[in-house]
């Protein structure tokens, strides 16, 4: 099913997950473990599972394997991510043909981070150019990335939203956001998008906190703010993994409740390949019951 159709029901929020191809998985054990987790998460009726793309296509084979299994074994719509920063037009064409052969209908089109070794390919400079290209050569439905607190390289949030608008005008059907921990960033971002003339769904990306060190690293990498209260709580309980996991579930549940009550069209969970926290949040939200068509 294509993105436009997935997000076409205004009364029922769409649940989607992000997973990544496991690293150093020579015997395929980690992929098996990932599908054990995804089978648990299937209980919450996700409409889409997106699969990240390693810098420079480092894990393309594993990504394809995971995409195939999501589609054929789980019977859920997969959405591969794709980055263009280090890839030539020829290789992009080849990858799009692979996706076409697999019957894939959606793609998350990204520029990718500029690699530290500076090894970039100059065929596509920005995600907008990739969006235009995919639109021209394929019938894929295209999603793009948005940044409620601004992309780390952006001169200003205003410029960043203007470039986001360009991606939408060139063919993007949906925007998935960077993680954030303060909903006010998301609400003000959505407002800015609307004022700029962006009318496609903006889907919040939700990361349940599972550890303090990992969170600090991620927040620094993505340039997102951690609320002072959260830092304080996590530092205080840094040795108590169970406490932090439970805190992460409660925090994200409250975040999602507020987002849902403000009418978001979906929730996109950064699962980190584990079911535990996302299951906890979705059980708390009780979406199936609350948004059952008969209850509306
Ligand atoms: P762009 O939209 O091209 O923007 C990059 C920067 O350039 C921004 O600062 C923007 O303001 C600026 N810009 C855009 N257009 C112009 C222009 N015409 N002139 C001047 N400046 C411009 N990375 C991976 O490697 N693999 C993944 O699977 C992956 N998945 C992601 C999923 C989501 C939901 C998100 C939010 C991010 C993901 N990323 C992934 C990270 C992403 O690749 C990086 O954030 C990257 O640095 C920017 O990619 P982009 O597609 O947003 O780039």
Short mmCIF file of C-alpha atoms and ligand atoms in Angstrom, two decimals:
data_model
loop_
_atom_site.label_atom_id
_atom_site.label_comp_id
_atom_site.label_asym_id
_atom_site.label_seq_id
_atom_site.Cartn_x
_atom_site.Cartn_y
_atom_site.Cartn_z
CA UNK A 1 0.00 0.00 0.00
CA UNK A 2 1.27 3.48 -0.85
CA UNK A 3 1.86 6.21 1.75
CA UNK A 4 -1.04 8.37 0.59
CA UNK A 5 -3.47 5.52 1.13
CA UNK A 6 -1.89 4.49 4.45
CA UNK A 7 -2.45 8.01 5.82
CA UNK A 8 -5.86 8.50 4.22
CA UNK A 9 -8.04 7.67 7.28
CA UNK A 10 -8.42 10.90 9.28
CA UNK A 11 -9.94 9.05 12.25
CA UNK A 12 -7.37 6.39 12.99
CA UNK A 13 -3.72 7.19 13.73
CA UNK A 14 -1.24 5.06 11.80
CA UNK A 15 1.33 3.09 13.79
CA UNK A 16 4.71 2.58 12.16
CA UNK A 17 8.16 1.38 13.26
CA UNK A 18 11.75 1.98 12.26
CA UNK A 19 14.31 -0.82 12.41
CA UNK A 20 17.94 -1.05 11.30
CA UNK A 21 19.95 -3.89 9.75
CA UNK A 22 21.97 -5.39 12.63
CA UNK A 23 25.76 -4.92 12.47
CA UNK A 24 28.25 -7.80 12.35
CA UNK A 25 25.61 -10.43 11.75
CA UNK A 26 27.64 -12.96 9.79
CA UNK A 27 25.50 -15.96 10.75
CA UNK A 28 22.17 -14.09 10.45
CA UNK A 29 21.35 -14.63 14.14
CA UNK A 30 20.68 -10.96 14.77
CA UNK A 31 18.22 -10.74 11.89
CA UNK A 32 16.39 -13.74 13.37
CA UNK A 33 16.32 -11.95 16.74
CA UNK A 34 14.97 -8.81 15.05
CA UNK A 35 12.06 -10.78 13.59
CA UNK A 36 11.26 -12.27 16.99
CA UNK A 37 10.88 -8.67 18.22
CA UNK A 38 8.88 -7.60 15.15
CA UNK A 39 6.52 -10.53 15.60
CA UNK A 40 5.75 -9.19 19.09
CA UNK A 41 5.20 -5.67 17.73
CA UNK A 42 2.92 -7.01 15.00
CA UNK A 43 0.22 -7.38 17.68
CA UNK A 44 -0.27 -3.60 17.66
CA UNK A 45 -1.33 -3.54 13.99
CA UNK A 46 1.43 -1.45 12.45
CA UNK A 47 0.75 -0.23 8.90
CA UNK A 48 4.37 0.30 7.95
CA UNK A 49 7.90 -0.70 8.95
CA UNK A 50 10.80 1.40 7.71
CA UNK A 51 14.34 0.03 7.35
CA UNK A 52 17.34 2.34 7.66
CA UNK A 53 20.10 2.57 5.09
CA UNK A 54 23.77 2.53 6.13
CA UNK A 55 26.11 5.30 5.05
CA UNK A 56 27.26 4.65 1.49
CA UNK A 57 25.05 1.56 1.22
CA UNK A 58 27.25 -0.41 3.62
CA UNK A 59 24.44 -2.80 4.57
CA UNK A 60 22.38 -2.91 1.39
CA UNK A 61 22.13 -6.72 1.24
CA UNK A 62 20.91 -6.98 4.83
CA UNK A 63 18.41 -4.15 4.23
CA UNK A 64 16.99 -5.95 1.20
CA UNK A 65 16.73 -9.22 3.15
CA UNK A 66 14.83 -7.47 5.97
CA UNK A 67 12.55 -5.60 3.54
CA UNK A 68 11.67 -8.88 1.79
CA UNK A 69 10.81 -10.61 5.07
CA UNK A 70 8.69 -7.71 6.34
CA UNK A 71 6.66 -7.87 3.14
CA UNK A 72 6.46 -11.62 2.56
CA UNK A 73 6.51 -13.07 6.09
CA UNK A 74 4.99 -10.36 8.28
CA UNK A 75 2.68 -9.08 5.51
CA UNK A 76 3.32 -5.48 6.54
CA UNK A 77 4.23 -2.68 4.12
CA UNK A 78 7.99 -2.06 4.22
CA UNK A 79 9.57 1.32 3.52
CA UNK A 80 13.30 1.27 2.74
CA UNK A 81 15.30 4.40 3.58
CA UNK A 82 17.80 5.51 0.96
CA UNK A 83 20.63 8.06 1.13
CA UNK A 84 22.22 9.71 -1.89
CA UNK A 85 25.23 11.55 -0.47
CA UNK A 86 27.79 8.91 -1.47
CA UNK A 87 25.91 7.15 -4.28
CA UNK A 88 26.12 7.68 -8.02
CA UNK A 89 23.07 8.03 -10.25
CA UNK A 90 23.94 4.67 -11.82
CA UNK A 91 23.87 2.88 -8.45
CA UNK A 92 20.67 4.63 -7.41
CA UNK A 93 19.00 3.45 -10.61
CA UNK A 94 20.18 -0.10 -9.90
CA UNK A 95 18.82 -0.01 -6.35
CA UNK A 96 15.46 1.37 -7.50
CA UNK A 97 15.23 -1.52 -9.99
CA UNK A 98 15.88 -3.97 -7.11
CA UNK A 99 13.05 -2.38 -5.13
CA UNK A 100 10.78 -2.51 -8.16
CA UNK A 101 11.48 -6.24 -8.58
CA UNK A 102 10.54 -6.78 -4.94
CA UNK A 103 7.24 -4.94 -5.44
CA UNK A 104 8.17 -2.15 -2.99
CA UNK A 105 5.86 0.86 -3.16
CA UNK A 106 7.41 3.42 -0.78
CA UNK A 107 10.80 4.94 -0.03
CA UNK A 108 12.20 7.42 2.50
CA UNK A 109 14.48 9.65 0.42
CA UNK A 110 17.41 11.18 2.32
CA UNK A 111 20.65 12.94 1.65
CA UNK A 112 22.46 11.17 4.49
CA UNK A 113 25.17 12.59 6.73
CA UNK A 114 28.30 13.92 5.06
CA UNK A 115 30.86 11.15 5.75
CA UNK A 116 33.81 12.05 7.98
CA UNK A 117 36.25 10.96 5.26
CA UNK A 118 34.60 13.45 2.88
CA UNK A 119 33.86 10.68 0.38
CA UNK A 120 30.81 12.14 -1.33
CA UNK A 121 29.42 11.64 -4.80
CA UNK A 122 28.35 14.82 -6.54
CA UNK A 123 25.42 13.40 -8.53
CA UNK A 124 22.89 14.46 -5.83
CA UNK A 125 23.67 17.24 -3.35
CA UNK A 126 20.41 17.38 -1.37
CA UNK A 127 17.51 15.05 -0.64
CA UNK A 128 15.31 17.32 -2.78
CA UNK A 129 17.32 16.31 -5.87
CA UNK A 130 16.87 12.64 -4.96
CA UNK A 131 13.12 13.17 -4.52
CA UNK A 132 12.87 14.77 -7.99
CA UNK A 133 14.88 11.91 -9.50
CA UNK A 134 12.84 9.12 -7.87
CA UNK A 135 9.64 10.88 -8.93
CA UNK A 136 10.90 11.01 -12.51
CA UNK A 137 12.12 7.42 -12.89
CA UNK A 138 9.77 5.41 -10.66
CA UNK A 139 6.22 5.19 -9.34
CA UNK A 140 7.35 4.93 -5.70
CA UNK A 141 5.53 6.96 -3.07
CA UNK A 142 8.14 9.15 -1.39
CA UNK A 143 8.64 10.17 2.24
CA UNK A 144 11.24 12.68 3.49
CA UNK A 145 12.82 13.71 6.81
CA UNK A 146 11.86 16.80 8.83
CA UNK A 147 13.56 18.33 11.89
CA UNK A 148 11.37 19.97 14.59
CA UNK A 149 14.46 21.55 16.21
CA UNK A 150 16.12 22.24 12.86
CA UNK A 151 18.68 20.09 11.01
CA UNK A 152 22.14 20.24 12.59
CA UNK A 153 23.63 22.03 9.54
CA UNK A 154 20.72 24.39 8.95
CA UNK A 155 21.41 28.12 9.15
CA UNK A 156 17.94 28.63 10.62
CA UNK A 157 14.77 26.63 11.21
CA UNK A 158 13.02 28.95 8.76
CA UNK A 159 15.48 28.03 5.96
CA UNK A 160 15.25 24.37 6.89
CA UNK A 161 11.44 24.44 6.56
CA UNK A 162 11.76 26.21 3.19
CA UNK A 163 14.02 23.38 1.96
CA UNK A 164 11.54 20.88 3.37
CA UNK A 165 8.83 22.57 1.35
CA UNK A 166 10.98 22.10 -1.74
CA UNK A 167 11.11 18.33 -1.03
CA UNK A 168 7.32 18.25 -0.76
CA UNK A 169 6.79 20.29 -3.92
CA UNK A 170 9.08 17.93 -5.80
CA UNK A 171 7.00 14.91 -4.81
CA UNK A 172 7.11 13.88 -1.13
CA UNK A 173 3.82 12.50 0.24
CA UNK A 174 4.73 12.31 3.96
CA UNK A 175 7.27 13.80 6.39
CA UNK A 176 8.75 11.72 9.23
CA UNK A 177 10.44 13.75 11.93
CA UNK A 178 13.63 13.49 13.85
CA UNK A 179 13.16 12.36 17.46
CA UNK A 180 12.31 15.04 20.04
CA UNK A 181 11.42 15.02 23.73
CA UNK A 182 9.50 18.25 24.02
CA UNK A 183 6.24 18.28 22.07
CA UNK A 184 6.25 22.07 21.86
CA UNK A 185 9.06 21.80 19.26
CA UNK A 186 6.86 19.50 17.17
CA UNK A 187 3.73 21.66 17.45
CA UNK A 188 5.58 24.82 16.50
CA UNK A 189 7.30 22.98 13.61
CA UNK A 190 3.94 21.76 12.26
CA UNK A 191 2.64 25.33 12.49
CA UNK A 192 5.65 26.63 10.54
CA UNK A 193 5.13 23.90 7.92
CA UNK A 194 1.47 24.91 7.53
CA UNK A 195 2.33 28.61 7.25
CA UNK A 196 4.89 27.77 4.55
CA UNK A 197 2.24 25.88 2.60
CA UNK A 198 3.19 22.28 3.43
CA UNK A 199 0.03 20.22 3.62
CA UNK A 200 1.25 16.59 3.66
CA UNK A 201 1.11 14.61 6.95
CA UNK A 202 3.93 15.34 9.41
CA UNK A 203 4.49 12.19 11.45
CA UNK A 204 6.32 12.51 14.78
CA UNK A 205 9.30 10.22 15.38
CA UNK A 206 9.22 8.81 18.92
CA UNK A 207 12.23 7.39 20.74
CA UNK A 208 11.55 5.60 24.03
CA UNK A 209 14.55 6.24 26.28
CA UNK A 210 16.26 3.03 27.38
CA UNK A 211 19.60 4.27 28.70
CA UNK A 212 21.26 7.54 29.58
CA UNK A 213 24.59 7.15 27.75
CA UNK A 214 22.88 6.05 24.53
CA UNK A 215 20.48 8.98 24.79
CA UNK A 216 23.24 11.55 25.32
CA UNK A 217 25.10 10.22 22.28
CA UNK A 218 21.99 10.25 20.10
CA UNK A 219 20.90 13.72 21.22
CA UNK A 220 24.34 15.08 20.44
CA UNK A 221 24.45 13.35 17.05
CA UNK A 222 20.99 14.61 16.05
CA UNK A 223 21.29 17.96 17.86
CA UNK A 224 18.09 17.57 19.86
CA UNK A 225 17.51 18.94 23.36
CA UNK A 226 17.02 16.69 26.38
CA UNK A 227 14.69 18.39 28.91
CA UNK A 228 16.49 19.27 32.18
CA UNK A 229 14.04 17.19 34.22
CA UNK A 230 14.73 14.13 32.07
CA UNK A 231 18.50 14.56 32.41
CA UNK A 232 18.12 14.89 36.17
CA UNK A 233 16.00 11.73 36.46
CA UNK A 234 18.24 9.69 34.18
CA UNK A 235 21.41 10.78 35.93
CA UNK A 236 19.93 9.98 39.32
CA UNK A 237 18.95 6.45 38.23
CA UNK A 238 21.75 5.83 35.74
CA UNK A 239 22.66 2.45 37.32
CA UNK A 240 19.09 1.17 37.39
CA UNK A 241 18.33 -0.10 33.88
CA UNK A 242 14.82 -1.31 34.72
CA UNK A 243 13.87 2.04 36.22
CA UNK A 244 15.11 3.90 33.14
CA UNK A 245 13.26 1.58 30.76
CA UNK A 246 10.03 2.07 32.70
CA UNK A 247 10.62 5.84 32.86
CA UNK A 248 11.17 5.83 29.06
CA UNK A 249 7.85 4.03 28.53
CA UNK A 250 5.92 6.41 30.80
CA UNK A 251 7.55 9.52 29.31
CA UNK A 252 6.92 8.49 25.70
CA UNK A 253 3.34 7.37 26.52
CA UNK A 254 2.54 10.86 27.85
CA UNK A 255 4.25 12.43 24.84
CA UNK A 256 2.18 10.25 22.45
CA UNK A 257 -1.08 10.93 24.30
CA UNK A 258 -0.59 14.66 23.87
CA UNK A 259 0.37 14.26 20.21
CA UNK A 260 -2.71 12.12 19.54
CA UNK A 261 -5.02 14.54 21.29
CA UNK A 262 -3.62 17.24 19.01
CA UNK A 263 -4.61 15.22 15.95
CA UNK A 264 -1.38 13.71 14.58
CA UNK A 265 -2.01 11.30 11.72
CA UNK A 266 0.38 8.71 13.06
CA UNK A 267 3.22 7.78 15.40
CA UNK A 268 6.55 6.52 14.06
CA UNK A 269 8.55 4.61 16.66
CA UNK A 270 12.33 4.33 16.66
CA UNK A 271 12.33 0.77 17.98
CA UNK A 272 16.12 0.26 18.13
CA UNK A 273 15.18 -3.31 17.07
CA UNK A 274 13.54 -4.12 20.42
CA UNK A 275 9.87 -4.65 21.19
CA UNK A 276 9.79 -4.09 24.96
CA UNK A 277 9.45 -0.29 25.23
CA UNK A 278 7.27 0.26 22.15
CA UNK A 279 4.94 -2.56 23.30
CA UNK A 280 4.68 -0.87 26.71
CA UNK A 281 3.79 2.47 25.13
CA UNK A 282 1.25 1.02 22.70
CA UNK A 283 -0.40 -0.98 25.50
CA UNK A 284 -0.69 2.23 27.54
CA UNK A 285 -2.18 4.13 24.58
CA UNK A 286 -4.74 1.44 23.81
CA UNK A 287 -5.13 2.77 20.27
CA UNK A 288 -7.17 -0.16 18.92
CA UNK A 289 -9.89 0.41 21.54
CA UNK A 290 -9.90 4.19 21.50
CA UNK A 291 -9.89 4.63 17.75
CA UNK A 292 -12.12 1.72 16.81
CA UNK A 293 -14.25 3.04 13.94
CA UNK A 294 -17.44 2.38 15.95
CA UNK A 295 -16.27 4.61 18.80
CA UNK A 296 -15.79 7.69 16.65
P1 LIG B 1 18.39 17.41 3.17
O1 LIG B 1 16.94 17.55 3.14
O2 LIG B 1 19.12 17.42 1.87
O3 LIG B 1 18.97 18.55 4.13
C1 LIG B 1 20.34 18.53 4.56
C2 LIG B 1 20.77 19.96 4.96
O4 LIG B 1 20.88 20.77 3.78
C3 LIG B 1 19.76 20.67 5.87
O5 LIG B 1 20.50 21.46 6.77
C4 LIG B 1 18.97 21.57 4.91
O6 LIG B 1 18.49 22.74 5.55
C5 LIG B 1 20.02 21.91 3.86
N1 LIG B 1 19.50 22.11 2.50
C6 LIG B 1 18.55 21.36 1.88
N2 LIG B 1 18.36 21.81 0.62
C7 LIG B 1 19.21 22.83 0.43
C8 LIG B 1 19.50 23.72 -0.65
N3 LIG B 1 18.85 23.61 -1.82
N4 LIG B 1 20.45 24.68 -0.49
C9 LIG B 1 21.11 24.82 0.71
N5 LIG B 1 20.87 24.01 1.77
C10 LIG B 1 19.94 23.04 1.64
N6 LIG B 1 20.59 8.70 7.77
C11 LIG B 1 21.12 7.58 7.22
O7 LIG B 1 22.33 7.54 6.89
N7 LIG B 1 20.34 6.46 7.00
C12 LIG B 1 19.01 6.44 7.31
O8 LIG B 1 18.35 5.43 7.10
C13 LIG B 1 18.42 7.61 7.91
N8 LIG B 1 17.10 7.66 8.23
C14 LIG B 1 16.55 8.81 8.75
C15 LIG B 1 15.18 8.85 9.04
C16 LIG B 1 14.60 10.00 9.56
C17 LIG B 1 13.11 10.03 9.85
C18 LIG B 1 15.40 11.15 9.83
C19 LIG B 1 14.80 12.37 10.43
C20 LIG B 1 16.77 11.12 9.54
C21 LIG B 1 17.36 9.96 8.99
N9 LIG B 1 18.73 9.90 8.67
C22 LIG B 1 19.27 8.75 8.12
C23 LIG B 1 19.61 11.05 8.94
C24 LIG B 1 19.77 11.98 7.71
O9 LIG B 1 20.38 11.29 6.65
C25 LIG B 1 20.63 13.18 8.13
O10 LIG B 1 19.94 14.00 9.04
C26 LIG B 1 21.21 14.02 6.98
O11 LIG B 1 22.23 14.86 7.51
C27 LIG B 1 20.21 14.92 6.26
O12 LIG B 1 19.40 14.22 5.43
P2 LIG B 1 18.10 14.94 4.75
O13 LIG B 1 17.51 13.97 3.83
O14 LIG B 1 17.28 15.55 5.79
O15 LIG B 1 18.88 16.09 3.92
#
